PDB file of C-alpha atoms in Angstrom:
ATOM      1  CA  MET A   1     108.506 100.225 108.768  1.00  0.00           C
ATOM      2  CA  LYS A   2     107.077  96.993 110.167  1.00  0.00           C
ATOM      3  CA  LYS A   3     108.497  97.891 113.600  1.00  0.00           C
ATOM      4  CA  TYR A   4     106.580 101.170 113.614  1.00  0.00           C
ATOM      5  CA  ILE A   5     103.328  99.492 112.610  1.00  0.00           C
ATOM      6  CA  ILE A   6     103.721  96.810 115.285  1.00  0.00           C
ATOM      7  CA  PHE A   7     104.599  99.448 117.863  1.00  0.00           C
ATOM      8  CA  ALA A   8     101.553 101.554 116.901  1.00  0.00           C
ATOM      9  CA  LEU A   9      99.220  98.529 117.082  1.00  0.00           C
ATOM     10  CA  ALA A  10     100.627  97.473 120.455  1.00  0.00           C
ATOM     11  CA  LEU A  11     100.214 100.999 121.803  1.00  0.00           C
ATOM     12  CA  ALA A  12      96.643 101.174 120.505  1.00  0.00           C
ATOM     13  CA  CYS A  13      95.795  97.869 122.205  1.00  0.00           C
ATOM     14  CA  ILE A  14      97.283  99.002 125.514  1.00  0.00           C
ATOM     15  CA  LEU A  15      95.392 102.287 125.404  1.00  0.00           C
ATOM     16  CA  HIS A  16      92.120 100.540 124.495  1.00  0.00           C
ATOM     17  CA  ILE A  17      92.474  98.037 127.364  1.00  0.00           C
ATOM     18  CA  GLY A  18      93.374 100.808 129.788  1.00  0.00           C
ATOM     19  CA  ILE A  19      90.426 102.977 128.801  1.00  0.00           C
ATOM     20  CA  ALA A  20      87.886 100.144 128.704  1.00  0.00           C
ATOM     21  CA  GLY A  21      89.086  98.599 131.952  1.00  0.00           C
ATOM     22  CA  CYS A  22      88.944 101.797 134.018  1.00  0.00           C
ATOM     23  CA  GLN A  23      85.352 102.890 134.197  1.00  0.00           C
ATOM     24  CA  LYS A  24      84.938 105.937 136.361  1.00  0.00           C
ATOM     25  CA  THR A  25      82.453 105.877 139.206  1.00  0.00           C
ATOM     26  CA  THR A  26      80.165 108.887 139.187  1.00  0.00           C
ATOM     27  CA  SER A  27      77.340 110.112 141.394  1.00  0.00           C
ATOM     28  CA  GLY A  28      73.683 110.394 140.502  1.00  0.00           C
ATOM     29  CA  SER A  29      73.946 114.187 140.407  1.00  0.00           C
ATOM     30  CA  ASP A  30      76.437 113.941 137.531  1.00  0.00           C
ATOM     31  CA  ILE A  31      73.877 111.996 135.457  1.00  0.00           C
ATOM     32  CA  TYR A  32      70.678 113.890 136.274  1.00  0.00           C
ATOM     33  CA  ALA A  33      70.205 117.079 138.309  1.00  0.00           C
ATOM     34  CA  PHE A  34      66.806 117.681 139.881  1.00  0.00           C
ATOM     35  CA  PRO A  35      65.352 121.110 139.064  1.00  0.00           C
ATOM     36  CA  GLU A  36      66.022 123.749 141.696  1.00  0.00           C
ATOM     37  CA  ARG A  37      62.323 123.803 142.461  1.00  0.00           C
ATOM     38  CA  THR A  38      61.259 120.172 142.487  1.00  0.00           C
ATOM     39  CA  ALA A  39      57.643 120.446 143.565  1.00  0.00           C
ATOM     40  CA  GLN A  40      56.612 116.862 142.986  1.00  0.00           C
ATOM     41  CA  ILE A  41      58.057 113.430 142.340  1.00  0.00           C
ATOM     42  CA  LYS A  42      55.840 110.561 141.257  1.00  0.00           C
ATOM     43  CA  CYS A  43      57.215 107.066 141.435  1.00  0.00           C
ATOM     44  CA  THR A  44      55.524 104.059 139.922  1.00  0.00           C
ATOM     45  CA  VAL A  45      56.756 100.712 141.231  1.00  0.00           C
ATOM     46  CA  TYR A  46      56.280  97.577 139.148  1.00  0.00           C
ATOM     47  CA  SER A  47      56.794  94.387 141.135  1.00  0.00           C
ATOM     48  CA  GLN A  48      55.519  90.828 140.661  1.00  0.00           C
ATOM     49  CA  GLY A  49      52.850  91.940 138.195  1.00  0.00           C
ATOM     50  CA  ALA A  50      51.523  94.671 140.489  1.00  0.00           C
ATOM     51  CA  GLU A  51      51.794  98.418 140.099  1.00  0.00           C
ATOM     52  CA  LYS A  52      51.844 100.969 142.926  1.00  0.00           C
ATOM     53  CA  GLU A  53      52.204 104.738 142.665  1.00  0.00           C
ATOM     54  CA  PHE A  54      53.759 107.093 145.221  1.00  0.00           C
ATOM     55  CA  VAL A  55      53.367 110.872 145.037  1.00  0.00           C
ATOM     56  CA  LEU A  56      55.868 112.989 146.943  1.00  0.00           C
ATOM     57  CA  GLY A  57      55.729 116.754 147.354  1.00  0.00           C
ATOM     58  CA  SER A  58      52.953 119.286 147.304  1.00  0.00           C
ATOM     59  CA  ASP A  59      49.827 117.861 145.729  1.00  0.00           C
ATOM     60  CA  GLU A  60      46.274 116.987 146.668  1.00  0.00           C
ATOM     61  CA  HIS A  61      47.238 113.309 146.110  1.00  0.00           C
ATOM     62  CA  ASN A  62      49.809 113.541 148.901  1.00  0.00           C
ATOM     63  CA  PRO A  63      47.730 113.583 152.100  1.00  0.00           C
ATOM     64  CA  HIS A  64      50.623 112.427 154.304  1.00  0.00           C
ATOM     65  CA  GLY A  65      52.941 115.239 153.236  1.00  0.00           C
ATOM     66  CA  LEU A  66      55.789 113.004 152.049  1.00  0.00           C
ATOM     67  CA  SER A  67      58.774 115.163 151.139  1.00  0.00           C
ATOM     68  CA  VAL A  68      60.741 114.980 147.883  1.00  0.00           C
ATOM     69  CA  MET A  69      64.024 115.560 149.753  1.00  0.00           C
ATOM     70  CA  PRO A  70      64.706 111.935 150.841  1.00  0.00           C
ATOM     71  CA  VAL A  71      64.393 110.734 147.225  1.00  0.00           C
ATOM     72  CA  ILE A  72      66.666 113.512 145.952  1.00  0.00           C
ATOM     73  CA  ALA A  73      69.282 112.751 148.643  1.00  0.00           C
ATOM     74  CA  TRP A  74      69.034 109.009 147.913  1.00  0.00           C
ATOM     75  CA  TYR A  75      69.545 109.559 144.177  1.00  0.00           C
ATOM     76  CA  TYR A  76      72.450 111.989 144.618  1.00  0.00           C
ATOM     77  CA  GLY A  77      74.137 109.480 146.945  1.00  0.00           C
ATOM     78  CA  LEU A  78      74.155 106.649 144.395  1.00  0.00           C
ATOM     79  CA  LYS A  79      77.545 105.597 142.996  1.00  0.00           C
ATOM     80  CA  LEU A  80      77.143 104.716 139.315  1.00  0.00           C
ATOM     81  CA  ILE A  81      79.222 103.178 136.537  1.00  0.00           C
ATOM     82  CA  SER A  82      78.125 103.411 132.911  1.00  0.00           C
ATOM     83  CA  CYS A  83      77.446  99.991 131.399  1.00  0.00           C
ATOM     84  CA  ASP A  84      75.728  98.189 128.566  1.00  0.00           C
ATOM     85  CA  LYS A  85      72.132  97.116 129.055  1.00  0.00           C
ATOM     86  CA  PRO A  86      72.209  93.820 130.959  1.00  0.00           C
ATOM     87  CA  GLU A  87      70.095  90.842 129.968  1.00  0.00           C
ATOM     88  CA  ASP A  88      66.482  90.994 131.111  1.00  0.00           C
ATOM     89  CA  VAL A  89      65.610  89.074 134.264  1.00  0.00           C
ATOM     90  CA  GLU A  90      62.349  88.048 135.852  1.00  0.00           C
ATOM     91  CA  GLY A  91      61.434  89.170 139.336  1.00  0.00           C
ATOM     92  CA  ALA A  92      63.157  92.547 139.269  1.00  0.00           C
ATOM     93  CA  GLU A  93      61.431  95.544 140.841  1.00  0.00           C
ATOM     94  CA  HIS A  94      61.265  98.491 138.478  1.00  0.00           C
ATOM     95  CA  TYR A  95      60.788 102.088 139.678  1.00  0.00           C
ATOM     96  CA  THR A  96      59.938 104.894 137.235  1.00  0.00           C
ATOM     97  CA  PHE A  97      60.447 108.455 138.493  1.00  0.00           C
ATOM     98  CA  THR A  98      58.522 111.426 137.099  1.00  0.00           C
ATOM     99  CA  VAL A  99      59.675 114.873 138.223  1.00  0.00           C
ATOM    100  CA  ASN A 100      57.402 117.890 137.770  1.00  0.00           C
ATOM    101  CA  GLY A 101      55.445 115.937 135.155  1.00  0.00           C
ATOM    102  CA  ALA A 102      58.395 114.608 133.075  1.00  0.00           C
ATOM    103  CA  SER A 103      59.674 111.012 133.202  1.00  0.00           C
ATOM    104  CA  VAL A 104      63.378 111.374 134.055  1.00  0.00           C
ATOM    105  CA  PHE A 105      64.907 108.092 135.238  1.00  0.00           C
ATOM    106  CA  SER A 106      64.224 104.514 136.277  1.00  0.00           C
ATOM    107  CA  TYR A 107      65.734 102.303 138.948  1.00  0.00           C
ATOM    108  CA  GLU A 108      65.800  98.546 138.485  1.00  0.00           C
ATOM    109  CA  ASP A 109      66.396  96.473 141.615  1.00  0.00           C
ATOM    110  CA  ARG A 110      67.476  92.912 140.851  1.00  0.00           C
ATOM    111  CA  GLY A 111      68.242  91.927 144.430  1.00  0.00           C
ATOM    112  CA  SER A 112      72.033  91.626 144.345  1.00  0.00           C
ATOM    113  CA  GLU A 113      72.356  94.219 141.562  1.00  0.00           C
ATOM    114  CA  ALA A 114      70.645  97.482 140.675  1.00  0.00           C
ATOM    115  CA  TYR A 115      70.677  99.815 137.694  1.00  0.00           C
ATOM    116  CA  ILE A 116      69.723 103.411 136.939  1.00  0.00           C
ATOM    117  CA  ILE A 117      68.411 104.123 133.447  1.00  0.00           C
ATOM    118  CA  VAL A 118      68.513 107.718 132.167  1.00  0.00           C
ATOM    119  CA  SER A 119      67.639 108.460 128.522  1.00  0.00           C
ATOM    120  CA  ASP A 120      68.184 104.805 127.525  1.00  0.00           C
ATOM    121  CA  THR A 121      71.676 104.833 129.079  1.00  0.00           C
ATOM    122  CA  TRP A 122      72.288 102.180 131.749  1.00  0.00           C
ATOM    123  CA  TYR A 123      74.371 102.665 134.903  1.00  0.00           C
ATOM    124  CA  LYS A 124      75.233  99.913 137.369  1.00  0.00           C
ATOM    125  CA  VAL A 125      74.701 101.040 140.979  1.00  0.00           C
ATOM    126  CA  ASN A 126      77.658 100.258 143.260  1.00  0.00           C
ATOM    127  CA  ASN A 127      75.705 101.006 146.437  1.00  0.00           C
ATOM    128  CA  PRO A 128      72.146  99.786 145.762  1.00  0.00           C
ATOM    129  CA  SER A 129      69.345 100.580 148.199  1.00  0.00           C
ATOM    130  CA  ALA A 130      65.600 100.863 147.919  1.00  0.00           C
ATOM    131  CA  PRO A 131      64.274 104.355 147.181  1.00  0.00           C
ATOM    132  CA  PRO A 132      62.800 106.066 150.273  1.00  0.00           C
ATOM    133  CA  LEU A 133      59.152 106.278 149.228  1.00  0.00           C
ATOM    134  CA  ALA A 134      57.219 106.082 152.487  1.00  0.00           C
ATOM    135  CA  ASN A 135      57.387 107.165 156.095  1.00  0.00           C
ATOM    136  CA  ASP A 136      58.099 103.993 158.023  1.00  0.00           C
TER     137      ASP A 136
END
């Protein structure tokens, strides 16, 4: 009987290590899908105590006609891994995205690392890059 219990415990440990160690990379589109008709995306950037808002899409606040498509393509191209919330750091840039009036996700750029936050779930970004918010 002891052999069976030891075998079962060993098997459980192996399975737990295998499952925990192999986190699957997923794309942004698997985490959040933009509505088919995304008319507007607002992004508020918090950096070094300052706040700046960008409005993309059709709106009277968008005089330069910035399209929502670059942001959607950027987000769908992100490679994400689910993770626990990391410790807070100072100096990170934080982007909050509002789509068609609803706050949907945030992007936290820490320089060498970046995270996507959707519904209080954190995802580490394997291929971090700044969101395309302006015509340069």
